[in-house]
Coordinates of C-alpha atoms in Angstrom, one line a residue:
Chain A
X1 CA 6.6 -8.4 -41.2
X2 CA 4.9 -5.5 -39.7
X3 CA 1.0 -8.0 -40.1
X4 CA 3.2 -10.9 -38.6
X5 CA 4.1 -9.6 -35.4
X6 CA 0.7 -8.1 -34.7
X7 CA -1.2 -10.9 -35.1
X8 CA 1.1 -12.8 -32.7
X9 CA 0.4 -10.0 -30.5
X10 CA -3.2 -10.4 -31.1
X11 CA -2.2 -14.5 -29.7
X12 CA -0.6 -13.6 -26.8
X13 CA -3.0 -11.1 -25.4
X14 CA -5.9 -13.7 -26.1
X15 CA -3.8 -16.4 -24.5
X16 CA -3.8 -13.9 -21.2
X17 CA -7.1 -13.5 -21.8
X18 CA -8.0 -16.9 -21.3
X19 CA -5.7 -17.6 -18.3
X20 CA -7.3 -14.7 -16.4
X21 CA -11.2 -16.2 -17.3
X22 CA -10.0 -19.4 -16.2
X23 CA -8.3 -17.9 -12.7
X24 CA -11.4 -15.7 -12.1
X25 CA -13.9 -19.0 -13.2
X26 CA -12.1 -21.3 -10.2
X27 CA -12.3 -18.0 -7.9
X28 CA -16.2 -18.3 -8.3
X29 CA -16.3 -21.7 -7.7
X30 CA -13.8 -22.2 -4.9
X31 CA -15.2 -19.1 -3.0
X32 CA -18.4 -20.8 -1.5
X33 CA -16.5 -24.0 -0.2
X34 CA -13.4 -21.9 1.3
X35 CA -16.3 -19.4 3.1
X36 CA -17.6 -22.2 4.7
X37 CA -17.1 -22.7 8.9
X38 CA -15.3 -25.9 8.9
X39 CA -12.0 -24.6 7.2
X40 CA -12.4 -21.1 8.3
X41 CA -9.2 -19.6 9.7
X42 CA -10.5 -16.7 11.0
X43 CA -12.8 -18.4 13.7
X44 CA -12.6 -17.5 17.2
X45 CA -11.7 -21.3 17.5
X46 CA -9.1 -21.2 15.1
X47 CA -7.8 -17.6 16.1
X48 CA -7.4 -19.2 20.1
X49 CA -5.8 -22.0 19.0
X50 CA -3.0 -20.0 16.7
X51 CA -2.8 -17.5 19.6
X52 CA -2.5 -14.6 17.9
X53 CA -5.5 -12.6 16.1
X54 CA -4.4 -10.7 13.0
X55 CA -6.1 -7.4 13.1
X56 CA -5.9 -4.2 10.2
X57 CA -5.2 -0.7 11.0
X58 CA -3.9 2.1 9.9
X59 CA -0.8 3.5 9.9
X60 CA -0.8 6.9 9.2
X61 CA -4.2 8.3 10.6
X62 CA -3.5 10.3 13.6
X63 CA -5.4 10.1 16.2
X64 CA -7.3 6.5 15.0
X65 CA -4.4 4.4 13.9
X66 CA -1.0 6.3 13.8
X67 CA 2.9 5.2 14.9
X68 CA 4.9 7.3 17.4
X69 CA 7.8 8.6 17.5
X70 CA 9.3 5.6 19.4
X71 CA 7.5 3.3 17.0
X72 CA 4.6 1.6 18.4
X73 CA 0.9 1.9 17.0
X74 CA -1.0 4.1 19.2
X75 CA -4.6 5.7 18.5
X76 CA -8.3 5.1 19.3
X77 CA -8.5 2.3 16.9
X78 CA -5.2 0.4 17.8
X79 CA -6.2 0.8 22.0
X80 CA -9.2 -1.0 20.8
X81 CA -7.2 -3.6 19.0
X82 CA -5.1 -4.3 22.3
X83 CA -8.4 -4.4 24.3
X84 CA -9.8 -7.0 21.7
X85 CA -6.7 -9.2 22.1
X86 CA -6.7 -9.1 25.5
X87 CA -10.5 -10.5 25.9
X88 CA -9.7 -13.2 23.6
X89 CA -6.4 -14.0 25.6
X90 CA -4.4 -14.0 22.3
X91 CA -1.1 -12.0 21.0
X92 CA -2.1 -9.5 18.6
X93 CA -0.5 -8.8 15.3
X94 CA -0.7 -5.3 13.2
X95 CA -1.1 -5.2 9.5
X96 CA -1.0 -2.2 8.4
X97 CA -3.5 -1.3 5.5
X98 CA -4.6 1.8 3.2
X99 CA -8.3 2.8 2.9
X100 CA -8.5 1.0 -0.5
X101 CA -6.8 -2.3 0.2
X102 CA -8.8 -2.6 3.5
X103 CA -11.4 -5.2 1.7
X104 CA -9.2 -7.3 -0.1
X105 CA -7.0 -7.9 3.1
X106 CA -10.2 -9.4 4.6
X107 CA -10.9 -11.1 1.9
X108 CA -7.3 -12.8 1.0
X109 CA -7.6 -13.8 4.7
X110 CA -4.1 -11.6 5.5
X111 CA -6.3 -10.6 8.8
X112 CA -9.0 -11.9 10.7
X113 CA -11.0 -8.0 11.7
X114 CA -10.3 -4.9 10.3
X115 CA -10.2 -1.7 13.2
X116 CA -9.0 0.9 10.6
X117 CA -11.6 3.7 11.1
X118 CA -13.9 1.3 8.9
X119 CA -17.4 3.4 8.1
X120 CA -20.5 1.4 7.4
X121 CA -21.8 1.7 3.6
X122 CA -24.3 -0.8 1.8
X123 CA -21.7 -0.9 -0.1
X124 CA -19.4 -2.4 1.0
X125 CA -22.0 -4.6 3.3
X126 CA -22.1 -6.3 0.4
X127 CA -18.6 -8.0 0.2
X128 CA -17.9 -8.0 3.8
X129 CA -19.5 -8.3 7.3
X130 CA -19.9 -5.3 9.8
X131 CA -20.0 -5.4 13.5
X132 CA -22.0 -3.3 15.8
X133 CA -20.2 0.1 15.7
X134 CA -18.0 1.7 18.5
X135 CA -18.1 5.2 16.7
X136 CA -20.2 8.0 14.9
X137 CA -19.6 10.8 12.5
X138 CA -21.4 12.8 10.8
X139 CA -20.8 16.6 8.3
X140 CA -19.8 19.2 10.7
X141 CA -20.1 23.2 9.7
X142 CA -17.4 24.8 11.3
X143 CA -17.2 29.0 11.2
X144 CA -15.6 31.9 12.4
X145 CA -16.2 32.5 16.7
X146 CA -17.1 36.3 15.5
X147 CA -20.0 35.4 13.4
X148 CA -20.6 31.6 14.4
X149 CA -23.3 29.3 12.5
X150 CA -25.5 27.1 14.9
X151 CA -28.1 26.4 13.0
X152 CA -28.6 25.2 9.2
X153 CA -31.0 27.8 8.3
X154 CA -28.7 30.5 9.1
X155 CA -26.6 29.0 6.0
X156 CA -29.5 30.1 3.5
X157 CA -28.4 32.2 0.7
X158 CA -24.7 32.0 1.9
X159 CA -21.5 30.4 0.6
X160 CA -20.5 27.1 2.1
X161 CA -17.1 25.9 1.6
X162 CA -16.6 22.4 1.0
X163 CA -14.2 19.8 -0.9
X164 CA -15.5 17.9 -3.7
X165 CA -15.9 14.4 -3.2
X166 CA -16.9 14.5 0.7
X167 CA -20.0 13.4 2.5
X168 CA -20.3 17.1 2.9
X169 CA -20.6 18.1 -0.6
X170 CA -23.1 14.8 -1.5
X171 CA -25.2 16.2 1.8
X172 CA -25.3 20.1 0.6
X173 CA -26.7 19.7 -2.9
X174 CA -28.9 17.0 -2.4
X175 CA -30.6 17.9 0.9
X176 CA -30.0 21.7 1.2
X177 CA -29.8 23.0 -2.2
X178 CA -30.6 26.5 -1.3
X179 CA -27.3 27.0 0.2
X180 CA -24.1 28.2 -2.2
X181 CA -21.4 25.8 -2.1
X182 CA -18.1 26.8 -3.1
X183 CA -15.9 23.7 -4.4
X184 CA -12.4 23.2 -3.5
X185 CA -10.0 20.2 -4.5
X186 CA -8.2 20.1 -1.6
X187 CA -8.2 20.6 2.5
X188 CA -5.5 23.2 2.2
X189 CA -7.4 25.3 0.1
X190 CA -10.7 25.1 2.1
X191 CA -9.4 25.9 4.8
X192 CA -7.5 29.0 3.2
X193 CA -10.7 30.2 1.4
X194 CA -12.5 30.1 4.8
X195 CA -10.0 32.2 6.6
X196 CA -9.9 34.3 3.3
X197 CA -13.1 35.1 4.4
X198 CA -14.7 33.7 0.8
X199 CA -17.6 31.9 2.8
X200 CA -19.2 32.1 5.7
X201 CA -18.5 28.5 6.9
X202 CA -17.1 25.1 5.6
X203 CA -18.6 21.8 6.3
X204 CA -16.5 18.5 6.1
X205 CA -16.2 15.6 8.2
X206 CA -16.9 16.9 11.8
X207 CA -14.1 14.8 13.4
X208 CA -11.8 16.2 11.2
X209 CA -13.3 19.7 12.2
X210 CA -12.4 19.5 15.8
X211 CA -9.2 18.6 15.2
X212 CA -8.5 21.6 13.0
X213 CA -10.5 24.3 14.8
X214 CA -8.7 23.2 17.9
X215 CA -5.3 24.4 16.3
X216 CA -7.1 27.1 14.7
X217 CA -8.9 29.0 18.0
X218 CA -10.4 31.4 15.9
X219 CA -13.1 29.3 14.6
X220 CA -15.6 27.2 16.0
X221 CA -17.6 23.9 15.1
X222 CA -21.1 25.7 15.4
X223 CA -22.9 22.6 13.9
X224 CA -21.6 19.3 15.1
X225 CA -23.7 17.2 13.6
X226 CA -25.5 17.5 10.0
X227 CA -27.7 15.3 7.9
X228 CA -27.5 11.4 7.9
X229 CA -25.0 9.6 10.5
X230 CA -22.6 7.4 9.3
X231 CA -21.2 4.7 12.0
X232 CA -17.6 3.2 12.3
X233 CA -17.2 -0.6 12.9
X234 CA -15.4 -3.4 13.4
X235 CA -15.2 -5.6 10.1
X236 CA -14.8 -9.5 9.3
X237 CA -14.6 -11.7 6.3
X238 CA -18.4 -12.5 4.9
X239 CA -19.7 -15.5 6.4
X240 CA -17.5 -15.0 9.5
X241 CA -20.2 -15.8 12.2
X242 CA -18.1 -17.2 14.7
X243 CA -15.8 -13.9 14.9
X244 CA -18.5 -11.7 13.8
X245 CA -20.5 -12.5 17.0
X246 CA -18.0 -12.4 19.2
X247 CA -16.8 -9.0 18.2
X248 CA -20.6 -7.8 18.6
X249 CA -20.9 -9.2 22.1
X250 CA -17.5 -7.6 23.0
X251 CA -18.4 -4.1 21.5
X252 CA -21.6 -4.2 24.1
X253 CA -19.6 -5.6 26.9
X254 CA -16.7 -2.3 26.1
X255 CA -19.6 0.4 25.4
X256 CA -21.5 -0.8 28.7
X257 CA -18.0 -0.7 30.6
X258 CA -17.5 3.0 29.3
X259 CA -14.6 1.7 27.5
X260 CA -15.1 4.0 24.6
X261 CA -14.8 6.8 26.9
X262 CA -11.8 6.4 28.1
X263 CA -9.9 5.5 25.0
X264 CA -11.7 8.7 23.9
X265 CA -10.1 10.6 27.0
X266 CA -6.9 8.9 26.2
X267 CA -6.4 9.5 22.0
X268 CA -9.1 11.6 21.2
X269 CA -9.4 14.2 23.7
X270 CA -5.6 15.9 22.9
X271 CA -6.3 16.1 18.8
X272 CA -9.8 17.5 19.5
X273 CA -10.3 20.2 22.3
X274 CA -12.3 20.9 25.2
X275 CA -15.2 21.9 22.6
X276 CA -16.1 18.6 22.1
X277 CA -18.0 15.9 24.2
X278 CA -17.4 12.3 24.1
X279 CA -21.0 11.7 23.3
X280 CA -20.8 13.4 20.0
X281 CA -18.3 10.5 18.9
X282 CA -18.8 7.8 21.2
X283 CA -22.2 5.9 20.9
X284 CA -24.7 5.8 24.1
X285 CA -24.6 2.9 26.2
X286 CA -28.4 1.0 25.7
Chain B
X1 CA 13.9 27.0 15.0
X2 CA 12.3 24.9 17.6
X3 CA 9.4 24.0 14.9
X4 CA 12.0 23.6 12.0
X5 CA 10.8 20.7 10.0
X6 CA 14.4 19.0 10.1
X7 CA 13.9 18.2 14.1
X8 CA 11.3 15.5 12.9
X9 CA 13.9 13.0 11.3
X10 CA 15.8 13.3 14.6
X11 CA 12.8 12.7 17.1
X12 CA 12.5 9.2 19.3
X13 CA 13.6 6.2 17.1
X14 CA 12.7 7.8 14.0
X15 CA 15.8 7.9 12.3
X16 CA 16.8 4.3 13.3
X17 CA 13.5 3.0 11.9
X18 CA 13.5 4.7 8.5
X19 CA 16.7 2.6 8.6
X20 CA 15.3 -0.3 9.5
X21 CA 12.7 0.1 6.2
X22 CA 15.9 0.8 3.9
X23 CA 17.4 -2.8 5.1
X24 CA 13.8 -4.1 4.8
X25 CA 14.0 -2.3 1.0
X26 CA 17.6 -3.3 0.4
X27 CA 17.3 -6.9 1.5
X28 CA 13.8 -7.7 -0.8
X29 CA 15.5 -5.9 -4.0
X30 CA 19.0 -8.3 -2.9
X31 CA 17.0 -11.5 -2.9
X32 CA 15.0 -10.9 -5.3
X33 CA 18.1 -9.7 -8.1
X34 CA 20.3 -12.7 -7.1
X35 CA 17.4 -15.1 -7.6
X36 CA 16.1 -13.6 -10.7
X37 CA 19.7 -13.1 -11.8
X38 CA 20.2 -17.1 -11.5
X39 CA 16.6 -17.5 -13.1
X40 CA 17.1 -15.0 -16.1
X41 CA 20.3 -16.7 -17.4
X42 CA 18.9 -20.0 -16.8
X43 CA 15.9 -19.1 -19.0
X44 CA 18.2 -16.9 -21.4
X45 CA 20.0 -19.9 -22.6
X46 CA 16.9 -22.0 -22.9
X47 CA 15.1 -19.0 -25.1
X48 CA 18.4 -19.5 -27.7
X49 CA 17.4 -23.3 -28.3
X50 CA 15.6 -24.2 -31.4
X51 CA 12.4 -25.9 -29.7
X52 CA 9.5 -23.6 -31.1
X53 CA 7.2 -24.7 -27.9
X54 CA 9.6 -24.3 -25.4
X55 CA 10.1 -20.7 -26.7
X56 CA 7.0 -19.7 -26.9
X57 CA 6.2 -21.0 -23.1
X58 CA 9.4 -18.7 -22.6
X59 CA 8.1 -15.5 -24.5
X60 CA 4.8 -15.4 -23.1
X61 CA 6.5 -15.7 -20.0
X62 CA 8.4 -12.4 -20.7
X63 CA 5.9 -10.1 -22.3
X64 CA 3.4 -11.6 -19.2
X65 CA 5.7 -10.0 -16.6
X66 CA 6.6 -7.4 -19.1
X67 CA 3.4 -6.0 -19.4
X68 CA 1.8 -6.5 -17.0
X69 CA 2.7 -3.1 -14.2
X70 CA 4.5 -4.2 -11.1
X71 CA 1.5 -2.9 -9.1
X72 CA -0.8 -5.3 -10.7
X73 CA 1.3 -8.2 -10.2
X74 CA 2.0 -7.5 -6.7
X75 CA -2.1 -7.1 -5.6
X76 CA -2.5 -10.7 -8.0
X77 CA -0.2 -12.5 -6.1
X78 CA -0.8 -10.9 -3.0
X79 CA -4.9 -10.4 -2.8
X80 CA -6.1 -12.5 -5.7
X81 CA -4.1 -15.6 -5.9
X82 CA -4.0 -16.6 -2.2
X83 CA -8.0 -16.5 -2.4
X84 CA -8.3 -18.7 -5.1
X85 CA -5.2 -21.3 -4.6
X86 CA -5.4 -21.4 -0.8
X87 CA -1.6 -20.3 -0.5
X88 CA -0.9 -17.6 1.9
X89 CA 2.8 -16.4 2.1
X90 CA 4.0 -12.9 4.5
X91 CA 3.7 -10.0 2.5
X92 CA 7.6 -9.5 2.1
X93 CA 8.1 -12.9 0.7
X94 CA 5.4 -12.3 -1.5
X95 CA 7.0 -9.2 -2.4
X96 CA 10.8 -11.1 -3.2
X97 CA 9.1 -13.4 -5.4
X98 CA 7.6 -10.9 -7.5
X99 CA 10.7 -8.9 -7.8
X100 CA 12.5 -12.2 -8.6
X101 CA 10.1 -13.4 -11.2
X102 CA 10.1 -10.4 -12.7
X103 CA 13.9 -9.9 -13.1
X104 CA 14.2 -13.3 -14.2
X105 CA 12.1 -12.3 -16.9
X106 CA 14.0 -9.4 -17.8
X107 CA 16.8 -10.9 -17.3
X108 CA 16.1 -13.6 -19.6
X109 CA 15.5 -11.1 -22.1
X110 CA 19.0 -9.3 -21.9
X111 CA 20.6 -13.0 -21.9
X112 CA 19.1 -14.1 -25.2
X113 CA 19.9 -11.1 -26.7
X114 CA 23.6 -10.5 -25.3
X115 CA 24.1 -14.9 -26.7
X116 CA 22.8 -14.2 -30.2
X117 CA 25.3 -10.8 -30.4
X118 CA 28.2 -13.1 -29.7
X119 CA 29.8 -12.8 -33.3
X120 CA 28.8 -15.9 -35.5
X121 CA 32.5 -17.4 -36.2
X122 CA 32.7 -17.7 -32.3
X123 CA 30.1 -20.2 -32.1
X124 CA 30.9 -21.9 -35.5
X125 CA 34.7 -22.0 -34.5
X126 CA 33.5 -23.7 -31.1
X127 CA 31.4 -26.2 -33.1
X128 CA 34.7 -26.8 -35.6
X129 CA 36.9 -28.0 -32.8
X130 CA 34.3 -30.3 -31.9
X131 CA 32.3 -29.0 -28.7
X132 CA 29.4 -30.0 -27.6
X133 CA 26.5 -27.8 -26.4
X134 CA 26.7 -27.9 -22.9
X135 CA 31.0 -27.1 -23.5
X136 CA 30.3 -24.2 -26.2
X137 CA 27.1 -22.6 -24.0
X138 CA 29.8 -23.1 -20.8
X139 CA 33.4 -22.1 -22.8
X140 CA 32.5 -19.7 -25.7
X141 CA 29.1 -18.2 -25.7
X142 CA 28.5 -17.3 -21.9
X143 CA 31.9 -15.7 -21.1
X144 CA 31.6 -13.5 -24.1
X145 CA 27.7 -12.8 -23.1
X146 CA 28.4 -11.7 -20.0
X147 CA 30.8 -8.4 -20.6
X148 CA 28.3 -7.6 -23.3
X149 CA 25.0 -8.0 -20.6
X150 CA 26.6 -6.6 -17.8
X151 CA 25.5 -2.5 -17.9
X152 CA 21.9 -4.0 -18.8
X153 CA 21.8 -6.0 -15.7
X154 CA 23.2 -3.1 -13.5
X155 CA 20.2 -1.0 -14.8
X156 CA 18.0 -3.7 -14.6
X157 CA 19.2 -3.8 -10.5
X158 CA 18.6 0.0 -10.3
X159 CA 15.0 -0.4 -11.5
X160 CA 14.3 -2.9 -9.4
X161 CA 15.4 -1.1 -6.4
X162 CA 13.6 1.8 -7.5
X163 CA 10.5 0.0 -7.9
X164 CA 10.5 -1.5 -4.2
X165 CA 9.1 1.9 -3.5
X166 CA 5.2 0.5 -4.8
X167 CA 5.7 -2.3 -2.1
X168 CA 4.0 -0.4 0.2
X169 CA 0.6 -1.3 -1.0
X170 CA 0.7 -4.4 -0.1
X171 CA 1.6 -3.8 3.9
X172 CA 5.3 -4.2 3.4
X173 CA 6.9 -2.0 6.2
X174 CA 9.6 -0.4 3.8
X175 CA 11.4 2.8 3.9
X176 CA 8.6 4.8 1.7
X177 CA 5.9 3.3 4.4
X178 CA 8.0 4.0 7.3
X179 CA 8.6 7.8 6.0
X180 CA 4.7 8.3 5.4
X181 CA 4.2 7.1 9.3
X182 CA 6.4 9.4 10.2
X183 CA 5.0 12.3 8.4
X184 CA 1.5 11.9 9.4
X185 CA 2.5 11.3 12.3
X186 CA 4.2 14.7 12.9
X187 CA 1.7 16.9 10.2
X188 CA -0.2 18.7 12.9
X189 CA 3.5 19.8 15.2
X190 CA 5.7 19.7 12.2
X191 CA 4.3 20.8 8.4
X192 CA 7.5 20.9 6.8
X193 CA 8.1 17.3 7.9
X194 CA 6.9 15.8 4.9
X195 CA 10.3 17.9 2.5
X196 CA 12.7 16.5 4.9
X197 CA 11.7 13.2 5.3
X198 CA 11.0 12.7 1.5
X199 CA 14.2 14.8 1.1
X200 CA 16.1 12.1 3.2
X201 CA 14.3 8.8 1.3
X202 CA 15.4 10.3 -2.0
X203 CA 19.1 10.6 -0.7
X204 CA 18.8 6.5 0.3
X205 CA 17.5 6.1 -2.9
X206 CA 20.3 8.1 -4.5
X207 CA 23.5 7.1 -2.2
X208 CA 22.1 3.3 -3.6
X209 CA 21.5 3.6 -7.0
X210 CA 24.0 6.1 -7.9
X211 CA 27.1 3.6 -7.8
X212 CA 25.8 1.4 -9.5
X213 CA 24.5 3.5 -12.3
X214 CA 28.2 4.5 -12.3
X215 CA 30.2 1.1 -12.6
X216 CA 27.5 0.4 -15.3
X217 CA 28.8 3.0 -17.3
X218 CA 32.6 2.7 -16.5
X219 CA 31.9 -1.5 -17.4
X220 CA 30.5 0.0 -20.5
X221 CA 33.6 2.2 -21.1
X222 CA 35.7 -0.1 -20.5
X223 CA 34.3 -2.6 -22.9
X224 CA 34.1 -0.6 -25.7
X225 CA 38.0 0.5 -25.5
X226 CA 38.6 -3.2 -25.3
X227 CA 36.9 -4.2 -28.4
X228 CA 38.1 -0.8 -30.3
X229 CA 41.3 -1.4 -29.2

């Protein structure tokens, strides 16, 4: 009895088997023709003519893409997102998205561009198309005000506090390896170990920096800027040319208007401090 | 007490929009139970017919949506299956028709089995004085079925309910999603936030499932002083 039932089991899983090669097979095939311009239904044609454009953020990243307590989307990202619909002279319409399902929402065509604090990998270049950016970060060290780090050599020889898994940590051992890192799993406990006095500075995400140090006066972000920069973007579906080139012309047009400043002023500037410029997030007008 | 973490549920609109994603909640895991409900018995009776084919179409059915976790089956039919069939539905439609496929799978499940535990004299008696199928399915088997499938299909509601909860991964604005706005939305002004709004999402949870959970088990009471006299 016992033999029976598993080898019908055996059957039904290789039934599903099949079922998913055969879904995935027609995925491979059907991909090319859908990415194709004539039936694309995220093209700036296409978008005008449903007038509304179907843009990702996120929900629950203050100060990028965040709700209020009267429940609209507000943030750096979302302000851009408004700015965006307005140029096109179409409604805008918010889908909310995590950082892992920000790909397949492009993909599945549930939105047409993706503002949701979006950095640039070759990665992910691979499955999807980047615009020009409208942001920069980069590994910030951040220390105490009485004994501040400005400088990367001062960190020789010294614990450096960092969480595992960040840019931060990837940056530390590969480029300065003579430095000590101490690894934590969370944010919490870096930030407790570094007012514990267990390092002499942390490094993480510098945005994410000022926005702590600026509720935590005591400590400063003496290096605002560390190793290799990593740029924020707008994203489209691959193959997207139509929006893709769009969004780049309208991310010159905003930088050369000083757009990025002033949303900078507006969502940035109150999470961040007086510390920080808006050059050392916003990107330079050419 | 001006910082307390309490004030946060009371701030702007949000306690009117974390009720706004318990209705969005409520009214998915409504369609979706009274659709699959319909669905299940429908495909409960056909799983008691002799036709080997038709069963096995029927079980694969089941063990499909069975096995497979809700989480999976919501990114297939949200991410993966609009790519490849060209079908693109909102994301809480998607979501009821998950929930209802999946119940009615379930469901069909808990039907089969409460028909076959209907004692065997009651369907031979049926047959003796001459019904048909249709008349002993609609006059002898179902009634009796039903008391016995009732508590399953009450837990099978609270699951479901329950399990709206994972909808938030695929952009459904429910009451989890909703809370998590809130929270991050406060973290920097208000730490403690995050107990009370969780705190108050588990009460919805609670002041929704708890009934039901209860009338299951009085049913079930009930039902077993009737049949021991």
């Amino acid at each position: 009895m016992k033999k029976k039932s598993f080898a019908r089991l055996i059957a039904i899983v290789s039934v599903f088997a099949a079922l998913l090669l055969v879904l995935t097979g027609c995925g491979n095939s059907s991909k090319k023709s859908s990415s194709s311009s004539s039936n694309n239904p995220s093209s700036v044609k296409q978008i005008k003519k449903n007038g509304t454009i179907r843009i990702a953020v996120f929900g629950d990243l203050p100060p990028y893409g965040w709700v209020n307590q009267d429940g609209k989307r507000v943030g750096y990202d979302v302000t851009l997102a408004h700015q965006v619909a307005k140029d096109l002279g179409v409604k805008v319409k918010f889908v909310q998205v995590n950082a892992n399902n920000r790909v397949d929402a492009l993909n599945s065509n549930k939105v047409d561009l993706v503002l949701a604090n979006f950095t640039v990998t070759p990665e992910r270049k691979q499955v999807i198309d980047f615009a020009k950016p409208y942001m920069k970060v980069s590994v910030g060290v951040v220390s105490p005000k009485t004994k501040p780090i400005t400088s990367a050599s001062q960190l020789k020889g010294k614990n450096v506090i960092v969480t595992k898994g960040t840019t931060a940590e990837t940056y530390f051992t590969t480029k300065q390896p003579n430095t000590k890192l101490l690894k934590f799993d969370s944010k919490t406990q870096q930030f407790n170990a570094l007012k514990n006095g267990r390092g002499v500075a942390l490094a993480d995400d510098n945005s994410y920096l000022y926005a702590w140090s600026k509720d935590n006066p005591k400590y400063t972000v003496g290096i605002k800027s560390i190793g290799p920069k990593s740029y924020i973007s707008p994203a489209v579906k691959k193959g997207n040319k139509s929006l893709l080139n769009w969004t780049n012309k309208e991310i010159n047009k905003l930088t050369k208007q000083g757009f990025f400043v002033k949303d900078y002023n507006q969502q940035l500037k109150p999470y961040f401090g007086k510390e920080v410029k808006p050059s050392d997030i916003v990107l330079p007008t050419k | 007490m001006d910082h307390s973490g309490i004030s946060v549920l009371f701030e702007g609109t949000n306690f009117t929009r974390l009720l706004g994603g318990l209705w969005v909640t409520v009214k998915i895991a409504g369609i979706a139970l009274i659709l699959g409900l319909i669905l299940g018995i429908v495909l409960g009776v056909l799983r008691t017919f002799r036709n080997r084919l038709l069963r096995l179409i029927l079980r694969l059915y089941l063990e499909f949506f069975r096995i497979v976790p809700t989480v999976v089956l919501l990114f297939l039919f949200y991410y993966i299956l609009p790519k490849q069939l060209n079908f693109n539905l909102p994301a809480d439609q998607i979501a009821t028709l998950v929930f209802a496929l999946w119940v009615g799978a379930e469901m069909s499940d808990i039907v089969r089995g409460a028909l076959i535990s209907v004692p065997k004299h009651q369907r031979e008696s049926g047959l003796a004085i001459g019904l048909n199928r249709h008349q002993l399915y609609r006059y002898v088997l179902i009634p009796q079925a039903i008391t016995l499938e009732i508590p399953a299909t009450i837990n099978l509601a609270t699951r479901v309910i329950k399990t709206t909860s994972l909808l938030m991964l695929i952009s459904v604005m429910d009451v989890i999603n909703i809370g998590q706005q809130i929270i991050e939305a406060n973290n920097h002004t208000h730490p403690t936030g995050v107990f009370w709004v969780y705190g108050l999402i588990f009460l919805f949870y609670f002041l929704i499932d708890y009934p039901l959970s209860w009338w299951a088990k009085r049913l079930e009471k009930r039902r077993l002083e009737r049949t021991n006299g």
